Coordinates of N, CA and C and ligand atoms in Angstrom, one line a residue:
X4 N 0.8 -1.2 0.0 CA 0.0 0.0 0.0 C 0.9 1.3 0.0
X5 N 2.0 1.3 0.8 CA 2.9 2.4 0.8 C 3.5 2.6 -0.6
X6 N 3.9 1.5 -1.1 CA 4.5 1.5 -2.5 C 3.5 2.0 -3.5
X7 N 2.2 1.6 -3.4 CA 1.2 2.1 -4.4 C 1.0 3.6 -4.2
X8 N 1.0 4.0 -3.0 CA 0.8 5.4 -2.7 C 1.9 6.3 -3.3
X9 N 3.1 5.7 -3.1 CA 4.3 6.4 -3.6 C 4.3 6.5 -5.1
X10 N 3.9 5.4 -5.7 CA 3.8 5.3 -7.2 C 2.7 6.4 -7.7
X11 N 1.6 6.4 -7.0 CA 0.5 7.3 -7.4 C 1.0 8.8 -7.2
X12 N 1.7 9.1 -6.1 CA 2.1 10.5 -5.8 C 3.2 10.9 -6.8
X13 N 4.2 10.1 -7.0 CA 5.3 10.4 -7.9 C 4.8 10.6 -9.3
X14 N 3.9 9.6 -9.7 CA 3.3 9.7 -11.1 C 2.5 11.0 -11.2
X15 N 1.7 11.3 -10.3 CA 0.8 12.4 -10.4 C 1.6 13.7 -10.5
X16 N 2.6 13.9 -9.6 CA 3.4 15.1 -9.6 C 4.2 15.3 -10.9
X17 N 4.7 14.2 -11.4 CA 5.5 14.3 -12.7 C 4.5 14.7 -13.8
X18 N 3.4 14.0 -13.8 CA 2.4 14.2 -14.9 C 1.7 15.5 -14.9
X19 N 1.6 16.1 -13.7 CA 0.9 17.4 -13.6 C 1.7 18.6 -14.0
X20 N 3.0 18.4 -14.4 CA 3.8 19.6 -14.9 C 3.3 20.0 -16.3
X21 N 2.7 21.2 -16.4 CA 2.2 21.5 -17.8 C 3.2 22.1 -18.7
X22 N 4.0 21.2 -19.3 CA 5.1 21.7 -20.2 C 4.7 22.6 -21.3
X23 N 3.5 22.3 -21.9 CA 3.1 23.2 -23.0 C 2.9 24.6 -22.6
X24 N 2.3 24.8 -21.4 CA 2.1 26.1 -20.8 C 3.4 26.8 -20.5
X25 N 4.3 26.0 -19.9 CA 5.6 26.6 -19.4 C 6.5 27.0 -20.6
X26 N 6.5 26.1 -21.6 CA 7.4 26.4 -22.8 C 6.8 27.6 -23.6
X27 N 5.5 27.6 -23.7 CA 4.9 28.8 -24.5 C 5.3 30.1 -23.8
X28 N 5.3 30.1 -22.5 CA 5.7 31.3 -21.7 C 7.2 31.6 -21.9
X29 N 8.0 30.5 -21.8 CA 9.4 30.6 -21.9 C 9.8 31.2 -23.3
X30 N 9.1 30.7 -24.3 CA 9.4 31.2 -25.7 C 8.7 32.5 -26.0
X31 N 8.1 33.1 -25.0 CA 7.5 34.4 -25.3 C 6.2 34.4 -26.1
X32 N 5.5 33.3 -26.1 CA 4.3 33.1 -27.0 C 3.0 33.4 -26.2
X33 N 3.2 33.7 -25.0 CA 2.0 34.0 -24.2 C 1.3 32.8 -23.6
X34 N 0.0 33.0 -23.2 CA -0.7 31.9 -22.6 C -1.3 31.0 -23.6
X35 N -0.8 29.7 -23.7 CA -1.3 28.8 -24.7 C -2.8 28.5 -24.6
X36 N -3.3 28.7 -23.4 CA -4.8 28.5 -23.2 C -5.6 29.5 -23.9
X37 N -5.0 30.6 -24.5 CA -5.7 31.6 -25.2 C -5.4 31.5 -26.7
X38 N -4.8 30.4 -27.1 CA -4.4 30.2 -28.5 C -5.2 28.9 -29.0
X39 N -5.6 29.0 -30.3 CA -6.3 27.8 -31.0 C -7.4 27.2 -30.2
X40 N -7.2 25.9 -29.9 CA -8.2 25.2 -29.1 C -8.2 25.5 -27.6
X41 N -7.1 26.1 -27.2 CA -7.0 26.4 -25.8 C -6.3 25.3 -25.0
X42 N -6.0 24.2 -25.7 CA -5.4 23.1 -25.0 C -3.9 23.3 -24.8
X43 N -3.4 22.6 -23.7 CA -2.0 22.8 -23.4 C -1.1 21.8 -24.0
X44 N -1.6 21.0 -25.0 CA -0.8 19.9 -25.6 C 0.0 20.3 -26.8
X45 N 0.7 19.4 -27.3 CA 1.6 19.6 -28.5 C 0.9 20.0 -29.7
X46 N -0.3 19.4 -30.0 CA -1.1 19.8 -31.2 C -1.4 21.3 -31.2
X47 N -1.8 21.8 -30.0 CA -2.1 23.2 -30.0 C -0.9 24.1 -29.9
X48 N 0.2 23.5 -29.4 CA 1.5 24.2 -29.4 C 1.9 24.5 -30.8
X49 N 1.6 23.5 -31.7 CA 2.0 23.7 -33.1 C 1.2 24.9 -33.7
X50 N 0.0 25.2 -33.2 CA -0.8 26.3 -33.7 C -0.1 27.7 -33.4
X51 N 0.9 27.7 -32.5 CA 1.6 28.9 -32.2 C 2.5 29.2 -33.4
X52 N 2.8 28.2 -34.2 CA 3.7 28.4 -35.3 C 5.1 28.0 -35.0
X53 N 5.4 27.8 -33.7 CA 6.8 27.5 -33.2 C 6.9 26.0 -33.1
X54 N 7.6 25.4 -34.1 CA 7.7 23.9 -34.1 C 8.6 23.4 -33.1
X55 N 9.7 24.1 -32.7 CA 10.6 23.7 -31.7 C 9.8 23.6 -30.4
X56 N 9.0 24.6 -30.1 CA 8.3 24.6 -28.8 C 7.3 23.4 -28.8
X57 N 6.6 23.2 -29.9 CA 5.7 22.1 -30.0 C 6.4 20.7 -29.8
X58 N 7.6 20.6 -30.4 CA 8.3 19.3 -30.2 C 8.8 19.1 -28.8
X59 N 9.3 20.2 -28.2 CA 9.7 20.1 -26.8 C 8.5 19.7 -25.9
X60 N 7.3 20.3 -26.2 CA 6.1 20.0 -25.4 C 5.8 18.5 -25.5
X61 N 5.8 18.0 -26.8 CA 5.5 16.6 -27.0 C 6.5 15.7 -26.3
X62 N 7.8 16.0 -26.4 CA 8.8 15.2 -25.8 C 8.7 15.1 -24.3
X63 N 8.5 16.3 -23.7 CA 8.4 16.3 -22.2 C 7.1 15.7 -21.7
X64 N 6.0 15.9 -22.4 CA 4.7 15.3 -22.0 C 4.7 13.8 -22.2
X65 N 5.5 13.3 -23.1 CA 5.7 11.8 -23.2 C 6.6 11.3 -22.1
X66 N 7.8 11.9 -21.9 CA 8.7 11.4 -20.9 C 8.3 11.6 -19.5
X67 N 7.4 12.5 -19.2 CA 7.0 12.7 -17.8 C 6.1 11.5 -17.3
X68 N 5.6 10.7 -18.3 CA 4.9 9.5 -17.9 C 5.8 8.3 -18.0
X69 N 6.7 8.3 -18.9 CA 7.6 7.1 -19.0 C 8.5 7.0 -17.8
X70 N 9.0 8.1 -17.3 CA 9.9 8.2 -16.1 C 9.3 7.5 -14.9
X71 N 8.1 7.9 -14.4 CA 7.6 7.2 -13.2 C 7.3 5.7 -13.5
X72 N 6.9 5.3 -14.7 CA 6.6 3.9 -15.0 C 7.9 3.1 -14.8
X73 N 9.0 3.7 -15.4 CA 10.3 2.9 -15.3 C 10.8 2.9 -13.9
X74 N 10.6 4.0 -13.1 CA 11.1 4.0 -11.8 C 10.4 2.9 -10.9
X75 N 9.1 2.6 -11.2 CA 8.4 1.6 -10.4 C 8.3 0.2 -11.0
X76 N 8.8 0.1 -12.2 CA 8.8 -1.2 -12.9 C 9.5 -2.3 -12.1
X77 N 10.7 -2.0 -11.5 CA 11.4 -3.0 -10.7 C 10.5 -3.6 -9.6
X78 N 9.5 -2.9 -9.2 CA 8.6 -3.4 -8.1 C 7.4 -4.2 -8.7
X79 N 7.3 -4.3 -10.0 CA 6.3 -5.1 -10.6 C 5.4 -4.3 -11.5
X80 N 4.6 -5.0 -12.3 CA 3.8 -4.3 -13.3 C 2.7 -3.5 -12.7
X81 N 2.1 -3.9 -11.5 CA 1.0 -3.1 -10.9 C 1.5 -1.8 -10.4
X82 N 2.5 -1.7 -9.6 CA 3.0 -0.3 -9.2 C 3.4 0.5 -10.4
X83 N 4.0 -0.1 -11.4 CA 4.4 0.7 -12.6 C 3.1 1.2 -13.3
X84 N 2.1 0.4 -13.4 CA 0.9 0.8 -14.1 C 0.2 1.9 -13.3
X85 N 0.2 1.8 -11.9 CA -0.4 2.9 -11.1 C 0.4 4.2 -11.3
X86 N 1.7 4.1 -11.4 CA 2.5 5.3 -11.6 C 2.2 5.9 -12.9
X87 N 2.0 5.1 -14.0 CA 1.7 5.6 -15.3 C 0.3 6.2 -15.3
X88 N -0.7 5.5 -14.8 CA -2.1 6.0 -14.7 C -2.1 7.3 -14.0
X89 N -1.4 7.5 -12.9 CA -1.3 8.7 -12.1 C -0.7 9.8 -12.9
X90 N 0.3 9.6 -13.7 CA 1.0 10.6 -14.5 C -0.1 11.1 -15.5
X91 N -0.8 10.1 -16.1 CA -1.8 10.5 -17.1 C -2.9 11.4 -16.5
X92 N -3.4 11.0 -15.3 CA -4.4 11.7 -14.6 C -3.8 13.1 -14.2
X93 N -2.6 13.2 -13.8 CA -1.9 14.4 -13.4 C -1.9 15.4 -14.6
X94 N -1.6 14.8 -15.8 CA -1.6 15.7 -17.0 C -3.0 16.2 -17.3
X95 N -4.0 15.4 -17.2 CA -5.4 15.8 -17.6 C -6.0 16.7 -16.5
X96 N -5.6 16.4 -15.2 CA -6.3 17.1 -14.1 C -5.2 17.6 -13.1
X97 N -4.4 18.6 -13.6 CA -3.3 19.1 -12.7 C -3.8 20.1 -11.6
X98 N -3.4 19.8 -10.4 CA -3.9 20.7 -9.3 C -3.4 22.1 -9.5
X99 N -2.3 22.3 -10.1 CA -1.7 23.6 -10.4 C -2.6 24.5 -11.3
X100 N -3.3 23.8 -12.2 CA -4.2 24.6 -13.1 C -5.7 24.4 -12.8
X101 N -5.9 24.3 -11.5 CA -7.3 24.1 -11.0 C -7.9 22.9 -11.7
X102 N -7.1 21.8 -11.9 CA -7.5 20.6 -12.5 C -7.9 20.7 -14.0
X103 N -7.6 21.8 -14.6 CA -7.9 22.0 -16.1 C -6.6 21.8 -16.9
X104 N -6.4 20.5 -17.2 CA -5.1 20.2 -17.9 C -5.4 19.8 -19.4
X105 N -4.5 18.9 -19.9 CA -4.5 18.5 -21.3 C -5.5 17.3 -21.6
X106 N -5.3 16.8 -22.8 CA -6.2 15.7 -23.2 C -5.6 14.4 -23.1
X107 N -4.3 14.3 -22.8 CA -3.7 13.1 -22.4 C -3.0 12.2 -23.4
X108 N -2.9 12.7 -24.7 CA -2.5 11.8 -25.8 C -1.0 11.5 -25.7
X109 N -0.2 12.5 -25.6 CA 1.3 12.3 -25.5 C 1.6 11.6 -24.2
X110 N 0.9 11.9 -23.2 CA 1.2 11.2 -21.9 C 0.8 9.8 -21.9
X111 N -0.3 9.5 -22.7 CA -0.7 8.1 -22.9 C 0.4 7.2 -23.5
X112 N 1.0 7.7 -24.6 CA 2.0 6.9 -25.3 C 3.3 6.9 -24.4
X113 N 3.5 7.9 -23.6 CA 4.6 7.9 -22.6 C 4.4 6.7 -21.6
X114 N 3.2 6.5 -21.2 CA 2.9 5.4 -20.3 C 3.3 4.1 -21.0
X115 N 2.8 4.0 -22.3 CA 3.1 2.7 -23.0 C 4.6 2.5 -23.2
X116 N 5.3 3.5 -23.5 CA 6.8 3.3 -23.7 C 7.4 2.6 -22.4
X117 N 6.8 2.9 -21.3 CA 7.3 2.3 -20.1 C 6.8 0.9 -19.8
X118 N 5.5 0.7 -20.2 CA 4.8 -0.6 -19.9 C 5.0 -1.7 -21.0
X119 N 4.9 -1.3 -22.2 CA 5.0 -2.3 -23.3 C 5.3 -1.6 -24.6
X120 N 6.5 -1.9 -25.2 CA 6.9 -1.3 -26.4 C 6.1 -1.7 -27.6
X121 N 5.5 -2.9 -27.5 CA 4.6 -3.4 -28.6 C 3.4 -2.5 -28.6
X122 N 2.8 -2.2 -27.4 CA 1.6 -1.3 -27.4 C 2.0 0.1 -27.8
X123 N 3.1 0.6 -27.5 CA 3.6 1.9 -27.9 C 3.6 1.9 -29.5
X124 N 4.1 0.9 -30.0 CA 4.2 0.8 -31.5 C 2.9 0.8 -32.1
X125 N 1.9 0.0 -31.5 CA 0.6 -0.1 -32.1 C -0.1 1.3 -32.0
X126 N 0.1 2.0 -30.9 CA -0.4 3.3 -30.7 C 0.1 4.2 -31.8
X127 N 1.5 4.2 -32.0 CA 2.2 5.1 -32.9 C 1.7 4.9 -34.3
X128 N 1.6 3.6 -34.7 CA 1.1 3.3 -36.1 C -0.3 3.7 -36.3
X129 N -1.2 3.4 -35.4 CA -2.6 3.8 -35.5 C -2.7 5.3 -35.5
X130 N -1.9 6.0 -34.7 CA -2.0 7.5 -34.6 C -1.5 8.1 -36.0
X131 N -0.3 7.6 -36.4 CA 0.3 8.2 -37.6 C -0.6 7.9 -38.9
X132 N -1.1 6.7 -39.0 CA -1.9 6.3 -40.1 C -3.2 7.2 -40.2
X133 N -3.9 7.4 -39.0 CA -5.1 8.2 -39.0 C -4.7 9.6 -39.3
X134 N -3.6 10.1 -38.7 CA -3.3 11.5 -38.8 C -2.9 11.8 -40.3
X135 N -2.1 10.9 -40.9 CA -1.8 11.2 -42.3 C -3.0 11.2 -43.2
X136 N -3.9 10.2 -42.9 CA -5.1 10.1 -43.8 C -6.1 11.3 -43.6
X137 N -6.2 11.7 -42.3 CA -7.3 12.7 -42.0 C -6.8 14.1 -41.7
X138 N -5.5 14.2 -41.3 CA -5.0 15.5 -40.7 C -5.7 15.9 -39.4
X139 N -6.4 15.0 -38.8 CA -7.1 15.4 -37.6 C -6.3 14.7 -36.4
X140 N -5.7 15.5 -35.6 CA -4.9 15.0 -34.4 C -5.9 14.3 -33.4
X141 N -7.1 14.9 -33.2 CA -8.0 14.3 -32.3 C -8.5 13.0 -32.7
X142 N -8.9 12.8 -34.0 CA -9.3 11.6 -34.5 C -8.3 10.5 -34.4
X143 N -7.0 10.9 -34.7 CA -5.9 10.0 -34.6 C -5.8 9.5 -33.1
X144 N -6.0 10.4 -32.2 CA -5.9 10.0 -30.8 C -7.0 9.0 -30.4
X145 N -8.2 9.3 -30.9 CA -9.4 8.4 -30.6 C -9.1 7.0 -31.1
X146 N -8.7 6.9 -32.4 CA -8.4 5.6 -33.0 C -7.3 4.9 -32.3
X147 N -6.2 5.6 -32.0 CA -5.0 5.0 -31.3 C -5.4 4.5 -29.9
X148 N -6.1 5.3 -29.2 CA -6.3 4.9 -27.8 C -7.4 3.8 -27.7
X149 N -8.2 3.7 -28.8 CA -9.2 2.6 -28.8 C -8.5 1.3 -29.1
X150 N -7.4 1.3 -30.0 CA -6.7 0.1 -30.4 C -5.9 -0.5 -29.2
X151 N -5.4 0.4 -28.3 CA -4.5 -0.1 -27.3 C -5.1 -1.1 -26.3
X152 N -6.2 -0.8 -25.6 CA -6.7 -1.8 -24.6 C -7.1 -3.1 -25.3
X153 N -7.7 -3.0 -26.5 CA -8.1 -4.2 -27.2 C -6.8 -5.1 -27.5
X154 N -5.7 -4.4 -28.0 CA -4.5 -5.1 -28.3 C -3.9 -5.7 -27.0
X155 N -4.0 -4.9 -25.9 CA -3.4 -5.4 -24.7 C -4.1 -6.7 -24.2
X156 N -5.4 -6.8 -24.4 CA -6.2 -8.0 -24.1 C -5.7 -9.2 -25.0
X157 N -5.5 -8.9 -26.3 CA -5.1 -9.9 -27.3 C -3.7 -10.4 -27.0
X158 N -2.8 -9.5 -26.4 CA -1.5 -9.8 -26.1 C -1.4 -10.5 -24.7
X159 N -2.5 -10.7 -24.1 CA -2.5 -11.4 -22.8 C -1.9 -10.5 -21.6
X160 N -2.2 -9.2 -21.7 CA -1.7 -8.3 -20.6 C -2.9 -7.7 -19.9
X161 N -3.5 -8.4 -19.0 CA -4.8 -8.0 -18.3 C -4.7 -6.7 -17.5
X162 N -3.6 -6.6 -16.8 CA -3.4 -5.3 -15.9 C -3.3 -4.1 -16.9
X163 N -2.5 -4.3 -17.9 CA -2.3 -3.2 -18.8 C -3.6 -2.9 -19.6
X164 N -4.3 -3.9 -19.9 CA -5.6 -3.7 -20.6 C -6.6 -2.9 -19.7
X165 N -6.6 -3.2 -18.4 CA -7.5 -2.5 -17.5 C -7.1 -1.1 -17.4
X166 N -5.8 -0.8 -17.2 CA -5.4 0.6 -17.0 C -5.5 1.4 -18.2
X167 N -5.2 0.8 -19.4 CA -5.3 1.6 -20.6 C -6.8 1.8 -21.0
X168 N -7.7 0.9 -20.6 CA -9.1 1.1 -20.9 C -9.6 2.3 -20.1
X169 N -9.1 2.4 -18.9 CA -9.5 3.6 -18.1 C -9.0 4.9 -18.7
X170 N -7.7 4.8 -19.2 CA -7.2 6.0 -19.8 C -7.9 6.4 -21.1
X171 N -8.3 5.3 -21.8 CA -9.0 5.6 -23.1 C -10.3 6.3 -22.8
X172 N -11.0 5.8 -21.8 CA -12.3 6.5 -21.4 C -12.1 8.0 -21.1
X173 N -11.0 8.3 -20.4 CA -10.7 9.7 -20.0 C -10.3 10.5 -21.3
X174 N -9.6 9.8 -22.2 CA -9.2 10.5 -23.5 C -10.5 10.9 -24.2
X175 N -11.4 9.9 -24.3 CA -12.7 10.2 -25.1 C -13.4 11.4 -24.4
X176 N -13.5 11.3 -23.0 CA -14.2 12.4 -22.3 C -13.5 13.7 -22.5
X177 N -12.2 13.8 -22.5 CA -11.4 15.0 -22.7 C -11.6 15.5 -24.1
X178 N -11.9 14.6 -25.1 CA -12.1 15.0 -26.5 C -13.5 15.3 -26.8
X179 N -14.4 15.4 -25.9 CA -15.8 15.5 -26.2 C -16.1 16.7 -27.1
X180 N -15.4 17.9 -26.9 CA -15.6 19.0 -27.8 C -15.1 18.7 -29.2
X181 N -13.9 18.0 -29.2 CA -13.3 17.7 -30.5 C -14.3 16.7 -31.3
X182 N -14.9 15.8 -30.6 CA -15.8 14.8 -31.2 C -17.0 15.6 -31.8
X183 N -17.5 16.6 -31.1 CA -18.6 17.4 -31.6 C -18.2 18.1 -32.9
X184 N -16.9 18.7 -32.8 CA -16.4 19.4 -34.0 C -16.2 18.5 -35.2
X185 N -15.7 17.3 -34.9 CA -15.5 16.3 -36.0 C -16.8 16.0 -36.7
X186 N -17.9 15.8 -35.8 CA -19.2 15.5 -36.4 C -19.7 16.7 -37.2
X187 N -19.4 17.9 -36.7 CA -19.9 19.1 -37.4 C -19.0 19.5 -38.6
X188 N -17.9 18.8 -38.7 CA -16.9 19.2 -39.8 C -16.2 20.5 -39.6
X189 N -16.1 20.9 -38.3 CA -15.4 22.2 -38.0 C -14.1 22.0 -37.2
X190 N -13.7 20.7 -37.1 CA -12.4 20.5 -36.3 C -11.2 21.0 -37.1
X191 N -10.3 21.6 -36.3 CA -9.0 22.1 -37.0 C -8.1 21.0 -37.3
X192 N -7.4 21.2 -38.5 CA -6.5 20.1 -38.9 C -5.1 20.4 -38.4
X193 N -4.3 19.4 -38.4 CA -2.9 19.5 -37.9 C -2.1 20.6 -38.7
X194 N -1.5 21.5 -38.0 CA -0.7 22.5 -38.6 C -1.5 23.8 -39.0
X195 N -2.8 23.6 -39.1 CA -3.6 24.8 -39.5 C -3.8 25.7 -38.3
X196 N -3.5 27.0 -38.5 CA -3.7 27.9 -37.3 C -5.2 28.3 -37.3
X197 N -5.7 28.5 -36.1 CA -7.1 29.0 -36.0 C -7.2 30.1 -35.0
Ligands
G3P218 O1 -3.4 15.8 -28.3 C1 -4.7 16.5 -28.2 C2 -5.3 16.4 -29.6 O2 -5.9 15.1 -29.8 C3 -6.4 17.5 -29.8 O3 -5.8 18.7 -29.5 O4 -5.7 21.2 -29.5 O5 -6.8 20.0 -31.4 O6 -7.9 20.0 -29.1 P1 -6.6 20.0 -29.9

């Protein structure tokens, strides 16, 4: 129980650091929550026009989840999964931003890099294929995060399947405005400024 609490706390604290917001300020681009979709993630960072800043946001939002998973992996898959899930929750609901955080996509693949490279690969292929075909970052995220828990079950990884299923539900909930825009045909495409 102490181990699980430590995993949850460390994961949450790492995940709750809003790199997109910090980098946008550091690069003198202002408050990213007032740009584009208002989201603090890499897709919206790209809408500032600064690719370096967007890339740094993506990298740090991924690694902030991989790190806690790898730290707790020596104690077993369950503490590692708790650390990863907590990092993901920290990104989506950071106490520092009154629990208004990101949509969890980069942090999701960060968790997978720590838990299962096969699942990270499945996520990446599904995301890239959908993104190339549609130019919708949100749609790519929905397809990729749907593929992961199903694949985890097929690969015989029940703990990972349960944790990623919970994360996928949160991703869909966090994308509810994107889903409405996709239905209405008004969703912004990758790279397009709005
Ligand atoms: O990674 C988040 C992405 O799926 C949607 O971002 O800014 O278009 O709402 P955004």
